[in-house]
CSV table of C-alpha atoms and ligand atoms in Angstrom, one decimal:
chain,number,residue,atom,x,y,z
A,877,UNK,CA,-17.0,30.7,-17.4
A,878,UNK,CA,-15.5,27.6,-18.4
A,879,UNK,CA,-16.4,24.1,-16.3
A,880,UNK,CA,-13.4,23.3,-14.8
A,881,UNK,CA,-13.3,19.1,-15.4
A,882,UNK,CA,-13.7,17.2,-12.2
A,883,UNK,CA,-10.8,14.9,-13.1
A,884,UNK,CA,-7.7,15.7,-14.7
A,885,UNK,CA,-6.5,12.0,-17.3
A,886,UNK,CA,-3.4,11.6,-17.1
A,887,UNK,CA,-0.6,10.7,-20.3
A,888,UNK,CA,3.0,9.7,-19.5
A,889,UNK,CA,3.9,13.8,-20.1
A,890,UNK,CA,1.1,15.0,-16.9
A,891,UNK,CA,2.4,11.8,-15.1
A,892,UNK,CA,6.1,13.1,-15.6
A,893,UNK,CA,5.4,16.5,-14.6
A,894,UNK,CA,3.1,15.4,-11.3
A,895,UNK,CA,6.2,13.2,-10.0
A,896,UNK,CA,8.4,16.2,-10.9
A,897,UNK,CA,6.6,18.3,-8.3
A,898,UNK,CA,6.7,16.5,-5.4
A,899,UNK,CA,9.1,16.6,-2.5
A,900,UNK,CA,12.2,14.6,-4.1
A,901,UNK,CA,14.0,11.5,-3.7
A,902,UNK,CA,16.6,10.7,-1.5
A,903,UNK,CA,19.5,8.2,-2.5
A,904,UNK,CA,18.3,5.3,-0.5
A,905,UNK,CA,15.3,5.5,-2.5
A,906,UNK,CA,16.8,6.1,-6.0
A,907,UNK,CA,19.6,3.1,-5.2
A,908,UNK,CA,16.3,0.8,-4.2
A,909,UNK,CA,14.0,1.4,-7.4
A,910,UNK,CA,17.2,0.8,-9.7
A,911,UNK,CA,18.0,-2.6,-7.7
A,912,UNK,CA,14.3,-3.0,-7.9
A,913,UNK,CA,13.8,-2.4,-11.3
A,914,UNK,CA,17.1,-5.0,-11.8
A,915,UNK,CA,14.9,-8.1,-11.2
A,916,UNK,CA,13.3,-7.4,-14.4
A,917,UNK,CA,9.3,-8.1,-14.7
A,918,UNK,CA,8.8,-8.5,-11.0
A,919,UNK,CA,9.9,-4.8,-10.7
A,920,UNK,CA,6.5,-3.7,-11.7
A,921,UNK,CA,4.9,-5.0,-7.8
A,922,UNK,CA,6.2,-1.4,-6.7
A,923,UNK,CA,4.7,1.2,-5.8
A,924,UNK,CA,4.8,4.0,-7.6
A,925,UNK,CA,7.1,7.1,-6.2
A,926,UNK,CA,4.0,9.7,-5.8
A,927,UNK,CA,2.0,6.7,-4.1
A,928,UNK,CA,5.2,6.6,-1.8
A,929,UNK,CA,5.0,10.1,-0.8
A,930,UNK,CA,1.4,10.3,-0.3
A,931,UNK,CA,2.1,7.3,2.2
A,932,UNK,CA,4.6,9.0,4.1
A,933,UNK,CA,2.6,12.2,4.3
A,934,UNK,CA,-0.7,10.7,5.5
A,935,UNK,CA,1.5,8.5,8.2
A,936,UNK,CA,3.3,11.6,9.4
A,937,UNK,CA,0.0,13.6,9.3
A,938,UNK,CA,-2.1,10.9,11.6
A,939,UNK,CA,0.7,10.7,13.7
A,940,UNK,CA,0.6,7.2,13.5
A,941,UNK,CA,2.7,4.8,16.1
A,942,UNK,CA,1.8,1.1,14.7
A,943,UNK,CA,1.3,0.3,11.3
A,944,UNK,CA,0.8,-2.8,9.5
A,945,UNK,CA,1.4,-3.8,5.9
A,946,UNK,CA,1.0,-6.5,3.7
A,947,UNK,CA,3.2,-7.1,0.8
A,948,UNK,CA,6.5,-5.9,1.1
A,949,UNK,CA,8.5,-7.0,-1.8
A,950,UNK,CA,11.9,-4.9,-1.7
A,951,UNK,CA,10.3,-2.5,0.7
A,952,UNK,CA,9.3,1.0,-1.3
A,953,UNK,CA,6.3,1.4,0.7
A,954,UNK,CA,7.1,0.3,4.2
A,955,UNK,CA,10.1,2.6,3.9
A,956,UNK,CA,8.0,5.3,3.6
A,957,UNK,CA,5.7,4.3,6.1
A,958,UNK,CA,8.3,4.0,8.8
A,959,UNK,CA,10.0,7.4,7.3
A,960,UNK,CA,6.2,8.9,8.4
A,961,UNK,CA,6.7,7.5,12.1
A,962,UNK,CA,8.4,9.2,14.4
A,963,UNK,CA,11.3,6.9,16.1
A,964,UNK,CA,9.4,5.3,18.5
A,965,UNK,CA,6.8,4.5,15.7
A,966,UNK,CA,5.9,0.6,14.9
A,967,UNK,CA,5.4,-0.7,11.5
A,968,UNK,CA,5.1,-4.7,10.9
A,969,UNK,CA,5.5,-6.4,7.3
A,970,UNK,CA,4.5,-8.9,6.0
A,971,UNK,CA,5.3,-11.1,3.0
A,972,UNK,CA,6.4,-14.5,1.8
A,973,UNK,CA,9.3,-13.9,0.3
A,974,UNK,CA,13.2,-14.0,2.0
A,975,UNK,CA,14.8,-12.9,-1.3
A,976,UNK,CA,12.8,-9.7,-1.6
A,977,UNK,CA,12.7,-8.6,1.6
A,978,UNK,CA,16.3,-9.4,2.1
A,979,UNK,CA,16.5,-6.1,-0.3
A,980,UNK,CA,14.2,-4.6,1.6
A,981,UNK,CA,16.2,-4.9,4.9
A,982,UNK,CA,19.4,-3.1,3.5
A,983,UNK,CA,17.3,-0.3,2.2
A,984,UNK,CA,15.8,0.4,5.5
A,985,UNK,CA,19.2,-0.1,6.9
A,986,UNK,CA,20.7,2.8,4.9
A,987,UNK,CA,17.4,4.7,6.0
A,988,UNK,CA,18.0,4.1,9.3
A,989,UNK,CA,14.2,3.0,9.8
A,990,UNK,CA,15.2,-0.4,10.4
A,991,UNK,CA,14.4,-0.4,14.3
A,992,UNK,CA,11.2,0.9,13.2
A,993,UNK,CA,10.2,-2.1,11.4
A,994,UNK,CA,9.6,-6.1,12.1
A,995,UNK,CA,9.5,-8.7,9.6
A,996,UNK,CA,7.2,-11.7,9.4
A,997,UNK,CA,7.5,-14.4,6.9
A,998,UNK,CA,5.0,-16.5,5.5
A,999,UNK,CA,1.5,-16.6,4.5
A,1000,UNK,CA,0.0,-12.8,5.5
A,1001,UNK,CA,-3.8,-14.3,6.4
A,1002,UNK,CA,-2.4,-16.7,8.9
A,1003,UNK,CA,-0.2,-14.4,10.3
A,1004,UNK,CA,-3.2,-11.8,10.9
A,1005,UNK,CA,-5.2,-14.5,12.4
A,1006,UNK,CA,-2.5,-14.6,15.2
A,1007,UNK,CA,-2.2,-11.5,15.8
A,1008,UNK,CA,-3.8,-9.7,19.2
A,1009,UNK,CA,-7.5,-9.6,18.5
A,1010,UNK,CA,-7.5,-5.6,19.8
A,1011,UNK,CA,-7.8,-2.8,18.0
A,1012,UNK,CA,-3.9,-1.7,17.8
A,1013,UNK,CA,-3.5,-0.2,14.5
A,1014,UNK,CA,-3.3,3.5,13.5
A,1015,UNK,CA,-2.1,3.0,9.7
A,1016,UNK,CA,-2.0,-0.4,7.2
A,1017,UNK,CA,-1.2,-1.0,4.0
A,1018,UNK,CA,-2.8,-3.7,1.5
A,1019,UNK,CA,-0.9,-4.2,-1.5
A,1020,UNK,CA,-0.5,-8.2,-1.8
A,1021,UNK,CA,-2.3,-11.3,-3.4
A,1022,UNK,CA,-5.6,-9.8,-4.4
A,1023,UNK,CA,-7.6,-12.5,-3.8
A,1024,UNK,CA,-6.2,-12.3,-0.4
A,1025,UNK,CA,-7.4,-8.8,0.1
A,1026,UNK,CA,-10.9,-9.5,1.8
A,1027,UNK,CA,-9.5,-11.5,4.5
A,1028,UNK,CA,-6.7,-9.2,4.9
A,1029,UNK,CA,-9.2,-6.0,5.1
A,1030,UNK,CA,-11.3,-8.1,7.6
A,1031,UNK,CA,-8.3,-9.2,10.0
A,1032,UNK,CA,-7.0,-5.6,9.8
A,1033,UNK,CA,-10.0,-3.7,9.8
A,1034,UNK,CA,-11.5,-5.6,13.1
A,1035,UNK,CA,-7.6,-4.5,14.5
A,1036,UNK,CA,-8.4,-1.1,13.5
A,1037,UNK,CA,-8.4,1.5,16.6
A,1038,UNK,CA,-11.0,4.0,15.9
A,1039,UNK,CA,-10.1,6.6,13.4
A,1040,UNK,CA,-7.0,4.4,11.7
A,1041,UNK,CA,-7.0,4.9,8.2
A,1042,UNK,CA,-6.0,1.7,5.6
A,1043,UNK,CA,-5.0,2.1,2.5
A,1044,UNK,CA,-5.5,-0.5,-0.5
A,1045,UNK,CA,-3.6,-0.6,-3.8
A,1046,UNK,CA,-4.3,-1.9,-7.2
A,1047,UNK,CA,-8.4,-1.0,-6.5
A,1048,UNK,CA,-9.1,0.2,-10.4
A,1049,UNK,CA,-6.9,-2.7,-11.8
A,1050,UNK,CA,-5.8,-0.9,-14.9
A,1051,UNK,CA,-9.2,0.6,-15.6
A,1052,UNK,CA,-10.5,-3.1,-16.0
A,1053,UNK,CA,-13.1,-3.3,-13.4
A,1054,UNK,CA,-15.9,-1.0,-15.3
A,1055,UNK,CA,-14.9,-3.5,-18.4
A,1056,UNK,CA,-17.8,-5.8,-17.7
A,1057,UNK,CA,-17.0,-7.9,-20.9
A,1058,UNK,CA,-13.2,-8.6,-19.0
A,1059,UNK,CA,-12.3,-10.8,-16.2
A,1060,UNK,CA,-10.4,-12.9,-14.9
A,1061,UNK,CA,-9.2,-14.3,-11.3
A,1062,UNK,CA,-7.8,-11.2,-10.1
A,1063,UNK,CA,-10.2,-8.7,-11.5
A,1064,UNK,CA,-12.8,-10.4,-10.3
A,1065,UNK,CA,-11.6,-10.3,-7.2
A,1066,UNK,CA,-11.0,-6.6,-7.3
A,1067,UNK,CA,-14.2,-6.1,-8.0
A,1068,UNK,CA,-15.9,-8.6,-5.3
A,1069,UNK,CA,-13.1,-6.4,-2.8
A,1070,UNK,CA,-14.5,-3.2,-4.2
A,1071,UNK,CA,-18.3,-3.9,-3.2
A,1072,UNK,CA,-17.1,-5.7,0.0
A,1073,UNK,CA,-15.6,-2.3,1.4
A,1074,UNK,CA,-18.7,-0.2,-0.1
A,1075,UNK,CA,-20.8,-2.2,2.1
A,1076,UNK,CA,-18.5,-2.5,5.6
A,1077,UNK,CA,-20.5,0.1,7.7
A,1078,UNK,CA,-17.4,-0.1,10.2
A,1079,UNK,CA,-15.7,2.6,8.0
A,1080,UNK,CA,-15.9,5.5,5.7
A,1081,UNK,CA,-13.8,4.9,2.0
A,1082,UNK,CA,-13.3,6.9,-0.8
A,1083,UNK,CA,-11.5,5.7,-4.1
A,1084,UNK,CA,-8.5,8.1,-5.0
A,1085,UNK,CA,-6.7,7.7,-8.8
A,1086,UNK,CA,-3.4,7.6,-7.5
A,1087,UNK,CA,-1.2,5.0,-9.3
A,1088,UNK,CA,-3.4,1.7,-9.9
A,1089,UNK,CA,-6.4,3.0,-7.8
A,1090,UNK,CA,-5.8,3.6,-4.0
A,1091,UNK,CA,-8.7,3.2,-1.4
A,1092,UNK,CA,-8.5,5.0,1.3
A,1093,UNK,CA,-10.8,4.0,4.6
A,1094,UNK,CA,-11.4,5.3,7.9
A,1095,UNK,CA,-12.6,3.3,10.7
A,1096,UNK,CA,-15.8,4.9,12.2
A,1097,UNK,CA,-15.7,5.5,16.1
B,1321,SAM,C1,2.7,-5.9,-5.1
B,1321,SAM,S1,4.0,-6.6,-4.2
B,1321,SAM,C2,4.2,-5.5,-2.9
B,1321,SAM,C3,4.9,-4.2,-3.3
B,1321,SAM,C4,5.4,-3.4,-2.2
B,1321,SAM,N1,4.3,-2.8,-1.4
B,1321,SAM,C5,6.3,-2.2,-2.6
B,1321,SAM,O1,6.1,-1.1,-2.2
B,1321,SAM,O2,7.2,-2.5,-3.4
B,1321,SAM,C6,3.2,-8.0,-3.5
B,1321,SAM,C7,3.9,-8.8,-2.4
B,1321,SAM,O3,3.0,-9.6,-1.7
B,1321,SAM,C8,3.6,-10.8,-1.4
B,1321,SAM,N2,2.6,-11.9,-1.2
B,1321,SAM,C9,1.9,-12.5,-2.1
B,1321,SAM,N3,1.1,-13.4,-1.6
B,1321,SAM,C10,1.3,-13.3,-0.2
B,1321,SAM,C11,0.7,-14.0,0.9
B,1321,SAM,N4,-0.2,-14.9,0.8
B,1321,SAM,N5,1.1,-13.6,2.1
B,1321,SAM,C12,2.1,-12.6,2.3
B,1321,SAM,N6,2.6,-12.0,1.3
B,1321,SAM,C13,2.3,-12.3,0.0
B,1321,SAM,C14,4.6,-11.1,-2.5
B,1321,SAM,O4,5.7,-11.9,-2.0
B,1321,SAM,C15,5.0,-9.7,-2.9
B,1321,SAM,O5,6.3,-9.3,-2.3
């Protein structure tokens, strides 16, 4: 019998058929990737619309009732963490921006997820640092600054109750970080995250090749 490969590579025709088999789009999502995708180079912070429903799905199947994320932007991923939560669920964003968010609030408007979800402003790490020293998080989201990301996973992880999962985005950087010849601030960065969470006993992790690299963690009871 043939070996069946353990990983499928994926060219812009397997891509197109993946997001063609997943549960589809609504308008409110459609309407915010176009206005998205209007502010030109910037558009390409988003998520990516299988990343959003693997989101949604693993919020809805951890039942999660608070969730945390950091970077925002227009909203494509908080929308589909709050559309995971049930009504009474809890999802707090951060970001710096007011213009991108303010996108972001009319989108989960039209959702009707906006009750779900509070906005802070201004720098994430100091935010987290204020933030109830408990653990109160079932979900979170990483998907800012990368050189933020270790102090980020640190404030969130300690916040963690037992059994949350956190997701990080942007974890294989374009395939760059086996490229030992390439770097740069934000790849080395990535990289120095990478061996951080291998190392942080507190949780279990596992590297999935959604999107830009996605690492999933666990926190251990
Ligand atoms: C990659 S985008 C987030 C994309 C978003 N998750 C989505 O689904 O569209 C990164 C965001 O992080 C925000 N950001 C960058 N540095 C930050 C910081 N120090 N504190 C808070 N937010 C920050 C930026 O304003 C930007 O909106």
């Amino acid at each position: 019998m043939t070996p069946r490969p353990k990983f499928t590579p994926l060219d812009d025709r397997l891509y197109g058929y993946l997001l063609a088999h997943r549960s589809p789009d609504d308008d409110v999502v459609r309407e915010l990737r176009e206005e998205t995708a209007r502010l030109g180079g910037h558009a390409v912070m988003q998520i990516s619309p299988d990343q959003a429903t693997l989101l949604r799905i693993l919020v809805a199947a951890t039942g999660a009732r608070r969730a945390i994320e950091v970077g925002t932007f227009t909203g494509f991923s908080a929308l589909a963490i709050a559309r995971g939560m049930a009504p009474e669920g809890q999802l707090l964003c951060l970001d710096l921006s007011e213009e991108w968010t303010a996108i972001a609030r009319r989108a989960w408007a039209k959702a009707g997820v906006a009750r779900r979800i509070e906005l802070r402003l201004g720098p994430a790490a100091e935010t987290l640092r204020g933030l109830p020293a408990s653990p109160q998080f079932d979900f979170a989201f990483i998907d800012a600054d990368k050189r933020g990301y270790p102090v980020y996973w640190d404030e969130i992880v300690r916040r963690l109750r037992p059994g949350g999962l956190v997701a990080v985005d942007n974890v294989l950087w374009g395939g760059e970080v086996v490229q030992a010849d390439k770097h740069g601030e934000d790849l080395d960065a990535i990289r120095q995250f990478n061996e951080m969470v291998l190392a942080d006993t507190r949780v279990e992790s596992v590297m999935l090749a959604v999107a830009d690299g996605l690492t999933l963690a666990r926190k251990l009871p």
